[in-house]
Backbone as a chain_set.jsonl record, in Angstrom:
{"seq": "MVYKSEYTYPSPLDGYENAPPLSEEKNEDGKSFKNPPRETLSKAYSEFPDPLDKGRRGGFDVHIYYFQSNEGQTKYARELWERIRREFPELRVYRFWDRPIGPHPVAMFEVNIFTPAQFGAFIPWLAIYRGPLSALIHPNTDEEGEGGSHMDVERRNHTQRAIWMGERIPLDLDLFWNSK", "coords": {"N": [[0.671, 29.951, -20.147], [2.863, 27.595, -18.818], [6.237, 26.904, -19.151], [7.817, 23.839, -19.111], [10.839, 22.576, -18.3], [13.212, 20.056, -19.232], [15.331, 20.051, -17.623], [16.812, 20.7, -14.408], [17.505, 23.443, -12.239], [19.849, 25.133, -10.167], [18.976, 27.413, -7.554], [19.472, 30.824, -8.289], [19.751, 32.418, -6.101], [20.818, 30.979, -3.999], [22.397, 30.953, -0.902], [21.918, 33.601, -0.444], [19.55, 33.91, 0.825], [18.749, 35.189, 3.206], [19.443, 37.795, 2.856], [19.331, 41.412, 2.999], [16.711, 43.441, 1.477], [17.228, 44.655, -1.878], [18.353, 47.913, -2.817], [16.585, 50.532, -4.495], [17.96, 52.612, -5.452], [19.626, 54.648, -7.867], [22.559, 54.77, -9.976], [24.879, 57.388, -11.003], [24.446, 57.572, -13.75], [21.763, 57.407, -13.998], [20.359, 55.23, -14.865], [21.369, 52.629, -14.256], [21.46, 50.411, -11.404], [22.513, 50.978, -7.991], [24.612, 48.751, -6.492], [24.829, 46.573, -3.631], [27.701, 46.846, -1.519], [30.538, 44.58, -1.423], [32.787, 42.72, 0.648], [34.836, 41.315, -0.525], [35.877, 40.319, -3.844], [33.745, 38.329, -5.924], [34.251, 34.804, -5.813], [34.119, 33.667, -8.265], [35.678, 35.099, -9.989], [38.179, 34.016, -9.741], [38.031, 31.234, -9.76], [36.327, 28.622, -11.517], [32.822, 28.075, -11.073], [31.2, 25.291, -9.406], [29.251, 23.051, -11.304], [31.481, 23.099, -13.049], [34.272, 21.729, -14.792], [37.355, 21.554, -13.291], [39.661, 20.371, -13.873], [41.643, 18.292, -15.976], [40.166, 18.431, -18.413], [39.309, 21.055, -18.567], [37.347, 24.045, -18.056], [35.809, 25.073, -20.169], [35.059, 24.391, -23.604], [35.89, 25.632, -26.782], [34.652, 25.686, -29.907], [35.566, 26.397, -33.084], [34.203, 27.141, -36.081], [34.334, 26.492, -39.618], [33.425, 26.647, -43.064], [34.407, 24.091, -44.919], [34.465, 23.905, -47.699], [34.633, 26.464, -48.528], [36.938, 28.562, -49.689], [37.946, 31.044, -48.761], [37.039, 31.145, -46.074], [38.324, 28.876, -45.088], [41.027, 29.583, -45.319], [41.061, 31.832, -43.617], [40.338, 30.617, -41.185], [42.505, 28.872, -40.772], [44.568, 30.734, -40.449], [43.635, 32.039, -38.148], [43.702, 29.919, -36.31], [46.483, 29.531, -36.173], [47.238, 32.046, -35.136], [45.949, 32.04, -32.616], [47.364, 29.985, -31.359], [49.854, 31.204, -31.146], [49.313, 33.602, -29.762], [47.998, 32.79, -27.425], [49.5, 30.683, -25.853], [49.151, 29.209, -23.553], [46.682, 28.041, -23.642], [44.924, 25.049, -24.558], [45.11, 23.868, -27.742], [43.615, 22.19, -30.364], [43.757, 19.848, -33.12], [43.469, 20.965, -36.521], [40.709, 20.429, -38.058], [39.645, 19.217, -41.205], [37.209, 18.455, -42.004], [33.828, 17.444, -41.1], [33.368, 16.373, -37.686], [32.485, 14.22, -35.021], [29.74, 15.623, -33.246], [29.82, 17.891, -34.73], [28.937, 19.573, -37.579], [30.385, 20.727, -39.626], [33.73, 21.582, -40.716], [36.247, 22.292, -38.195], [38.108, 23.697, -35.416], [39.33, 23.193, -32.081], [39.506, 24.768, -28.874], [40.628, 24.708, -25.533], [39.673, 26.07, -22.393], [40.856, 26.929, -19.21], [40.701, 28.528, -16.904], [38.947, 31.239, -15.196], [40.256, 33.667, -15.752], [41.568, 33.126, -18.187], [39.306, 32.679, -19.782], [38.144, 35.227, -19.618], [40.037, 36.73, -20.987], [40.364, 35.448, -23.505], [37.784, 35.1, -24.767], [36.632, 37.755, -25.249], [38.669, 38.638, -26.991], [38.382, 36.779, -29.061], [35.855, 37.513, -29.964], [36.411, 39.763, -31.456], [38.403, 38.9, -33.297], [37.411, 36.611, -34.61], [36.305, 36.945, -37.077], [34.663, 35.976, -40.057], [33.77, 33.615, -39.009], [31.953, 31.155, -37.07], [31.449, 30.398, -33.593], [31.165, 27.967, -31.089], [30.756, 27.94, -27.699], [31.063, 25.988, -25.002], [30.313, 24.645, -21.747], [32.275, 22.353, -19.789], [31.192, 20.02, -17.683], [31.284, 18.436, -14.485], [29.39, 16.242, -13.452], [28.273, 13.748, -13.474], [25.991, 11.217, -12.605], [24.545, 12.966, -10.913], [23.467, 14.623, -12.906], [22.479, 12.862, -14.747], [23.279, 10.464, -17.338], [26.595, 10.249, -18.847], [26.332, 11.018, -21.546], [23.894, 12.395, -21.434], [24.655, 14.617, -19.914], [26.623, 15.716, -21.602], [25.037, 16.36, -23.844], [23.368, 18.34, -22.741], [25.331, 20.267, -22.103], [26.218, 20.965, -24.655], [24.001, 22.147, -25.729], [21.644, 23.408, -24.104], [23.262, 24.823, -22.29], [25.007, 26.123, -23.929], [26.908, 28.729, -25.548], [26.85, 30.98, -28.195], [28.789, 32.501, -30.777], [28.454, 34.536, -33.533], [26.84, 33.021, -36.377], [24.584, 30.472, -35.461], [25.277, 27.075, -35.651], [23.652, 24.192, -36.53], [23.981, 21.343, -34.53], [24.801, 17.833, -34.801], [22.978, 16.094, -32.939], [22.304, 13.468, -32.564], [24.365, 11.788, -31.847], [24.581, 12.101, -29.078], [22.271, 10.907, -28.194], [22.266, 8.336, -29.272], [24.39, 7.016, -28.151], [23.969, 5.977, -25.68]], "CA": [[1.242, 28.629, -20.293], [4.127, 27.455, -18.119], [7.196, 26.05, -19.843], [8.46, 22.867, -18.235], [12.124, 22.172, -18.846], [13.681, 18.725, -18.835], [16.467, 20.268, -16.739], [16.606, 21.409, -13.147], [18.481, 24.519, -12.075], [20.001, 25.605, -8.786], [18.479, 28.77, -7.39], [20.522, 31.833, -8.35], [19.844, 33.101, -4.815], [21.403, 30.13, -2.955], [23.375, 31.677, -0.092], [21.451, 34.982, -0.242], [18.163, 33.816, 1.268], [18.462, 36.121, 4.306], [20.03, 39.104, 2.549], [18.332, 42.488, 3.03], [16.215, 43.808, 0.144], [18.091, 45.534, -2.667], [17.941, 49.304, -2.938], [16.139, 51.008, -5.811], [18.776, 53.795, -5.755], [20.301, 54.571, -9.161], [23.884, 55.362, -10.134], [24.889, 58.71, -11.63], [23.927, 57.527, -15.124], [20.314, 57.463, -13.913], [19.769, 54.016, -15.43], [21.79, 51.409, -13.563], [21.221, 50.401, -9.964], [23.645, 50.871, -7.068], [24.637, 47.419, -5.889], [25.398, 46.577, -2.286], [29.142, 46.54, -1.534], [31.023, 43.296, -0.896], [34.123, 42.846, 1.223], [35.789, 40.729, -1.469], [35.296, 39.974, -5.141], [33.186, 36.987, -6.055], [35.29, 33.813, -6.105], [34.008, 33.311, -9.682], [36.779, 35.757, -10.696], [39.42, 33.242, -9.646], [37.811, 29.81, -10.037], [35.024, 28.323, -12.095], [31.873, 27.5, -10.102], [30.754, 23.919, -9.615], [29.977, 21.81, -11.549], [32.457, 23.185, -14.137], [35.46, 20.9, -14.618], [38.555, 22.321, -12.95], [40.786, 19.467, -14.088], [42.294, 18.083, -17.259], [39.326, 18.844, -19.55], [39.109, 22.495, -18.583], [35.979, 24.474, -17.808], [35.072, 25.352, -21.405], [35.566, 24.122, -24.95], [35.486, 26.584, -27.812], [34.741, 25.079, -31.233], [35.532, 27.463, -34.09], [33.744, 26.475, -37.292], [34.47, 27.089, -40.943], [32.918, 25.799, -44.141], [35.608, 23.56, -45.556], [34.414, 24.103, -49.148], [34.783, 27.893, -48.764], [38.373, 28.826, -49.669], [38.223, 32.203, -47.914], [36.865, 30.765, -44.668], [39.373, 27.915, -44.743], [42.27, 30.361, -45.142], [40.92, 32.645, -42.408], [40.349, 29.709, -40.033], [43.887, 28.39, -40.591], [45.325, 31.865, -39.893], [43.163, 32.246, -36.777], [44.256, 28.797, -35.541], [47.898, 29.849, -35.926], [47.322, 33.215, -34.258], [45.579, 31.63, -31.262], [48.492, 29.216, -30.803], [50.931, 32.145, -30.84], [48.839, 34.617, -28.808], [47.54, 32.151, -26.191], [50.153, 29.372, -25.769], [48.709, 28.49, -22.349], [45.445, 27.326, -23.937], [45.107, 23.812, -25.32], [44.545, 24.014, -29.08], [43.602, 20.883, -31.01], [43.932, 19.671, -34.552], [42.687, 21.726, -37.486], [39.961, 19.425, -38.805], [39.232, 19.668, -42.539], [35.942, 17.782, -42.282], [33.006, 17.312, -39.888], [33.817, 15.373, -36.713], [31.568, 14.147, -33.882], [28.46, 16.301, -33.478], [30.092, 19.142, -35.44], [28.556, 19.263, -38.957], [31.337, 21.308, -40.573], [35.104, 21.563, -40.211], [36.431, 23.158, -37.031], [39.173, 23.37, -34.468], [38.859, 23.337, -30.695], [40.381, 25.384, -27.881], [40.166, 24.494, -24.157], [39.907, 27.164, -21.447], [41.003, 26.306, -17.898], [40.495, 29.447, -15.774], [38.158, 32.431, -15.515], [41.126, 34.687, -16.36], [41.729, 32.764, -19.599], [38.016, 32.937, -20.415], [37.986, 36.674, -19.701], [40.951, 37.267, -21.998], [40.218, 34.843, -24.823], [36.471, 35.264, -25.395], [36.541, 39.078, -25.885], [39.612, 38.652, -28.112], [37.772, 36.006, -30.137], [34.736, 38.294, -30.505], [36.975, 40.694, -32.435], [39.241, 38.256, -34.309], [36.849, 35.418, -35.25], [35.982, 37.278, -38.462], [33.414, 35.422, -40.599], [33.571, 32.268, -38.474], [31.089, 30.964, -35.902], [32.086, 29.675, -32.492], [30.367, 27.383, -30.012], [31.453, 27.916, -26.409], [30.222, 25.187, -24.103], [30.987, 24.223, -20.529], [32.531, 20.949, -19.462], [30.779, 19.882, -16.291], [31.588, 17.193, -13.796], [28.163, 16.028, -12.679], [27.676, 12.435, -13.744], [25.287, 10.7, -11.434], [23.547, 13.982, -10.558], [22.835, 15.171, -14.089], [22.154, 11.798, -15.687], [24.411, 9.755, -17.927], [27.624, 11.086, -19.481], [25.781, 11.576, -22.783], [22.895, 13.396, -21.045], [25.399, 15.805, -19.492], [27.242, 16.302, -22.807], [23.963, 16.96, -24.649], [22.984, 19.6, -22.095], [26.431, 21.224, -22.238], [26.306, 21.404, -26.053], [22.741, 22.768, -26.173], [21.028, 24.328, -23.15], [24.276, 25.667, -21.653], [25.913, 26.622, -24.964], [26.997, 30.145, -25.91], [27.249, 31.074, -29.606], [29.265, 33.734, -31.408], [28.175, 34.414, -34.959], [25.673, 32.209, -36.725], [24.467, 29.174, -34.791], [25.364, 25.959, -36.59], [22.967, 23.051, -35.904], [24.826, 20.182, -34.244], [24.202, 16.509, -34.975], [22.795, 15.649, -31.556], [22.049, 12.029, -32.495], [25.495, 11.181, -31.131], [24.303, 12.125, -27.645], [21.144, 10.026, -27.916], [22.532, 6.973, -29.717], [25.543, 6.436, -27.462], [23.605, 5.645, -24.284]], "C": [[2.608, 28.594, -19.608], [5.007, 26.48, -18.887], [7.861, 25.129, -18.84], [9.719, 22.362, -18.921], [12.447, 20.751, -18.41], [14.836, 18.838, -17.841], [16.033, 20.909, -15.438], [17.747, 22.404, -12.999], [18.628, 24.842, -10.599], [19.442, 27.023, -8.706], [19.64, 29.752, -7.508], [20.718, 32.552, -7.015], [20.335, 32.201, -3.683], [22.494, 30.907, -2.224], [22.964, 33.116, 0.203], [20.024, 35.025, 0.303], [17.807, 34.851, 2.327], [19.058, 37.502, 4.086], [18.944, 40.179, 2.615], [17.869, 42.821, 1.615], [17.198, 44.746, -0.564], [17.492, 46.933, -2.749], [17.474, 49.597, -4.357], [16.951, 52.229, -6.247], [19.564, 53.571, -7.045], [21.69, 55.203, -9.094], [23.763, 56.694, -10.852], [24.331, 58.705, -13.046], [22.4, 57.567, -15.161], [19.609, 56.215, -14.406], [20.103, 52.765, -14.625], [21.601, 51.553, -12.058], [22.53, 50.365, -9.185], [23.54, 49.5, -6.404], [25.228, 47.488, -4.496], [26.888, 46.222, -2.35], [29.418, 45.14, -0.988], [32.406, 43.532, -0.317], [35.19, 42.324, 0.273], [35.086, 40.518, -2.804], [34.696, 38.578, -5.088], [34.306, 36.01, -6.372], [35.215, 33.326, -7.557], [35.059, 34.03, -10.529], [38.04, 34.897, -10.712], [39.248, 31.747, -9.871], [36.421, 29.605, -10.624], [34.106, 27.746, -11.027], [31.594, 26.033, -10.42], [29.466, 23.961, -10.427], [30.983, 21.885, -12.706], [33.712, 22.401, -13.794], [36.677, 21.791, -14.374], [39.816, 21.502, -13.196], [41.282, 19.463, -15.514], [41.487, 18.575, -18.458], [39.235, 20.353, -19.684], [37.639, 22.824, -18.438], [35.152, 24.683, -19.054], [35.824, 24.847, -22.624], [35.045, 25.216, -25.854], [35.716, 25.895, -29.149], [34.561, 26.204, -32.249], [35.324, 26.807, -35.444], [34.081, 27.256, -38.549], [33.917, 26.108, -41.965], [34.097, 25.372, -44.996], [35.62, 23.716, -47.07], [34.555, 25.582, -49.528], [36.266, 28.247, -48.587], [38.736, 29.972, -48.726], [38.09, 31.88, -46.436], [37.96, 29.799, -44.225], [40.684, 28.641, -44.468], [42.198, 31.164, -43.844], [41.005, 31.765, -41.154], [41.765, 29.214, -39.747], [44.752, 29.502, -39.973], [44.924, 32.14, -38.44], [43.71, 31.161, -35.855], [45.714, 29.071, -35.185], [48.031, 31.005, -34.94], [46.979, 32.85, -32.817], [46.726, 30.871, -30.611], [49.647, 30.129, -30.409], [50.537, 33.119, -29.722], [48.507, 34.028, -27.439], [48.18, 30.766, -26.028], [49.729, 28.553, -24.551], [47.401, 27.732, -22.564], [45.769, 26.051, -24.702], [44.369, 23.979, -26.639], [44.706, 22.688, -29.807], [43.789, 20.988, -32.517], [42.991, 20.564, -35.368], [41.982, 20.708, -38.377], [39.522, 20.002, -40.151], [37.919, 19.02, -42.976], [35.125, 17.767, -40.995], [33.551, 16.199, -38.991], [32.855, 15.401, -35.523], [30.252, 14.833, -34.185], [28.599, 17.57, -34.329], [29.927, 18.915, -36.945], [29.451, 19.869, -40.032], [32.721, 21.252, -39.93], [35.257, 22.56, -39.064], [37.766, 22.856, -36.381], [38.676, 23.75, -33.084], [39.944, 23.936, -29.824], [39.785, 25.092, -26.508], [40.578, 25.672, -23.284], [39.852, 26.59, -20.039], [40.697, 27.214, -16.708], [39.58, 30.6, -16.178], [39.003, 33.531, -16.16], [41.346, 34.392, -17.843], [40.438, 33.034, -20.371], [37.846, 34.438, -20.648], [38.895, 37.325, -20.72], [40.61, 36.753, -23.389], [38.878, 35.159, -25.489], [36.28, 36.678, -25.961], [37.48, 39.21, -27.095], [38.992, 37.94, -29.314], [36.599, 36.762, -30.766], [35.216, 39.253, -31.595], [37.649, 39.95, -33.587], [38.619, 37.046, -35.005], [36.427, 35.668, -36.682], [34.66, 36.669, -38.897], [33.022, 34.081, -39.987], [32.614, 32.274, -37.283], [31.84, 30.183, -34.843], [31.035, 29.207, -31.498], [31.246, 27.356, -28.771], [30.552, 27.113, -25.483], [31.009, 24.76, -22.877], [31.277, 22.727, -20.545], [32.193, 20.809, -17.987], [31.079, 18.486, -15.779], [30.403, 16.901, -12.885], [27.505, 14.7, -12.986], [27.095, 11.872, -12.464], [24.194, 11.661, -11.027], [22.759, 14.399, -11.794], [22.46, 14.127, -15.112], [23.413, 11.133, -16.205], [25.418, 10.752, -18.498], [27.062, 11.764, -20.731], [24.683, 12.603, -22.506], [23.579, 14.717, -20.678], [26.024, 16.491, -20.703], [26.194, 16.979, -23.691], [23.552, 18.302, -24.045], [24.072, 20.653, -22.263], [26.535, 21.789, -23.649], [25.048, 22.122, -26.541], [22.276, 23.821, -25.165], [22.044, 25.275, -22.517], [25.231, 26.321, -22.655], [25.799, 28.138, -25.145], [27.484, 30.179, -27.36], [27.758, 32.462, -29.937], [29.04, 33.551, -32.9], [26.934, 33.569, -35.178], [25.711, 30.872, -35.991], [24.459, 28.077, -35.856], [24.709, 24.746, -35.925], [23.927, 21.86, -35.731], [24.055, 18.898, -34.533], [24.091, 15.873, -33.593], [22.489, 14.164, -31.429], [23.155, 11.304, -31.738], [25.209, 11.072, -29.635], [23.116, 11.262, -27.247], [21.483, 8.579, -28.196], [23.653, 6.282, -28.961], [25.233, 6.027, -26.026], [23.903, 4.207, -23.974]], "O": [[3.421, 29.494, -19.815], [4.583, 25.376, -19.23], [8.406, 25.585, -17.834], [9.654, 21.784, -20.006], [12.01, 20.3, -17.351], [15.271, 17.832, -17.28], [15.004, 21.582, -15.378], [18.823, 22.221, -13.568], [17.645, 24.828, -9.858], [19.442, 27.746, -9.702], [20.686, 29.542, -6.894], [21.731, 33.221, -6.815], [20.281, 32.601, -2.52], [23.404, 31.453, -2.849], [23.601, 33.782, 1.019], [19.368, 36.065, 0.247], [16.679, 35.343, 2.349], [19.166, 38.291, 5.024], [17.779, 39.906, 2.326], [18.569, 42.511, 0.651], [17.904, 45.524, 0.077], [16.273, 47.102, -2.75], [17.932, 48.965, -5.309], [16.67, 52.818, -7.291], [20.093, 52.488, -7.296], [21.953, 56.065, -8.255], [22.671, 57.085, -11.265], [23.798, 59.716, -13.503], [21.807, 57.74, -16.226], [18.38, 56.146, -14.369], [19.23, 51.943, -14.345], [21.584, 52.658, -11.516], [23.525, 49.804, -9.643], [22.509, 49.145, -5.832], [26.041, 48.367, -4.208], [27.286, 45.382, -3.157], [28.643, 44.594, -0.203], [33.117, 44.442, -0.743], [36.315, 42.824, 0.26], [33.858, 40.536, -2.883], [35.112, 37.748, -4.28], [35.221, 36.347, -7.123], [36.129, 32.653, -8.033], [35.314, 33.627, -11.663], [38.877, 35.039, -11.603], [40.228, 31.054, -10.146], [35.471, 30.309, -10.282], [34.564, 27.0, -10.161], [31.737, 25.595, -11.562], [28.658, 24.867, -10.224], [31.313, 20.854, -13.292], [34.163, 22.404, -12.648], [36.978, 22.678, -15.173], [40.907, 21.89, -12.779], [41.334, 20.5, -16.175], [42.062, 19.084, -19.42], [39.099, 20.874, -20.79], [36.781, 21.973, -18.673], [33.935, 24.5, -19.03], [37.054, 24.871, -22.673], [33.91, 25.672, -25.715], [36.85, 25.558, -29.487], [33.532, 26.878, -32.268], [36.154, 26.021, -35.902], [34.111, 28.487, -38.559], [33.938, 24.895, -41.758], [34.704, 26.179, -45.7], [36.691, 23.664, -47.676], [34.593, 25.917, -50.712], [36.783, 28.233, -47.47], [39.712, 29.886, -47.981], [38.927, 32.288, -45.631], [38.464, 29.9, -43.107], [41.37, 28.342, -43.491], [43.15, 31.18, -43.065], [41.664, 32.128, -40.18], [42.172, 29.148, -38.587], [45.565, 29.243, -39.085], [45.776, 32.439, -37.603], [44.136, 31.455, -34.738], [46.133, 28.87, -34.045], [48.843, 30.948, -34.017], [47.65, 33.304, -31.89], [47.028, 31.089, -29.438], [50.347, 29.852, -29.434], [51.344, 33.417, -28.841], [48.706, 34.679, -26.414], [47.465, 29.764, -26.06], [49.926, 27.338, -24.52], [47.047, 26.872, -21.758], [46.773, 25.983, -25.412], [43.158, 24.202, -26.661], [45.802, 22.129, -29.86], [43.952, 22.069, -33.083], [41.875, 20.869, -34.949], [42.568, 20.187, -39.327], [39.08, 21.149, -40.223], [37.565, 19.034, -44.155], [35.656, 18.043, -39.92], [34.119, 15.218, -39.47], [32.455, 16.473, -35.069], [29.696, 14.649, -35.267], [27.607, 18.242, -34.613], [30.69, 18.151, -37.536], [29.298, 19.562, -41.214], [32.861, 20.919, -38.754], [34.511, 23.534, -38.963], [38.458, 21.902, -36.737], [37.729, 24.523, -32.934], [41.131, 23.662, -29.998], [38.574, 25.211, -26.325], [41.681, 26.204, -23.413], [38.924, 25.856, -19.699], [40.456, 26.717, -15.608], [39.449, 30.905, -17.364], [38.512, 34.254, -17.028], [41.314, 35.306, -18.667], [40.475, 33.558, -21.484], [37.456, 34.867, -21.734], [38.554, 38.374, -21.267], [40.568, 37.526, -24.346], [38.854, 35.46, -26.683], [35.795, 36.796, -27.086], [37.12, 39.824, -28.1], [39.063, 38.429, -30.441], [36.374, 36.661, -31.972], [34.489, 39.517, -32.552], [37.481, 40.336, -34.744], [39.237, 36.494, -35.915], [36.21, 34.719, -37.436], [33.65, 36.812, -38.208], [32.037, 33.476, -40.41], [32.485, 33.277, -36.58], [32.747, 29.408, -35.147], [30.135, 29.957, -31.119], [32.35, 26.812, -28.793], [29.417, 27.505, -25.212], [32.218, 24.538, -22.949], [30.607, 21.951, -21.226], [32.843, 21.419, -17.138], [31.121, 17.508, -16.527], [30.403, 17.259, -11.707], [26.301, 14.542, -12.779], [27.653, 12.041, -11.379], [23.052, 11.254, -10.815], [21.534, 14.516, -11.746], [22.147, 14.475, -16.251], [24.478, 11.224, -15.594], [25.131, 11.943, -18.616], [27.294, 12.953, -20.948], [24.544, 13.574, -23.25], [23.135, 15.793, -21.081], [25.962, 17.715, -20.82], [26.443, 18.058, -24.228], [23.406, 19.289, -24.766], [23.768, 21.814, -22.537], [26.898, 22.952, -23.83], [25.033, 22.65, -27.653], [22.505, 25.013, -25.373], [21.711, 26.426, -22.235], [26.171, 27.007, -22.251], [24.745, 28.735, -24.927], [28.433, 29.478, -27.709], [27.237, 33.466, -29.451], [29.401, 32.517, -33.462], [26.093, 33.421, -34.29], [26.756, 30.225, -35.915], [23.718, 28.154, -36.837], [25.159, 24.312, -34.864], [24.591, 21.439, -36.678], [22.825, 18.876, -34.512], [25.011, 15.194, -33.139], [22.418, 13.642, -30.316], [22.895, 10.309, -31.062], [25.552, 10.074, -29.002], [22.971, 10.92, -26.073], [21.055, 7.685, -27.466], [23.846, 5.076, -29.116], [26.146, 5.761, -25.245], [23.663, 3.754, -22.855]]}, "num_chains": 1, "name": "protein.A"}
């Protein structure tokens, strides 16, 4: 059975169509493959790829969730919010919500990430310091017109393109359907 997605995807091999075949040679560990050398690092180290937003919104939102009726989680979330503001002042950190907001079914706060370097620093840090909390990491893409309506793009970014840390918390996706 072939799965048909409602989404289309660019080929991961765009730009490599005429590249020579990859070697089957293994590295010293005997498990990983030797990759062909490049003259420079991928530009993804220094800028987000299209269609990620490189402007005011930032390339990624990170929503850090806590159960507002759980005293321990609320305290931990408040401390984490403060620590992020102190440790990463270059990131945009939003209000500490004490109730559900938008498609988010429990209380949360949001952090915006603007560069691959910020992503590379913050996400591993969050993996260690998020404690008992869950986090949704989703891209912000600039593709209206190509990817459908604004709400179609937002729905895809919050679902198909989402990355989760901890337990996945079901979002209220009706917002993305009812706002067309």
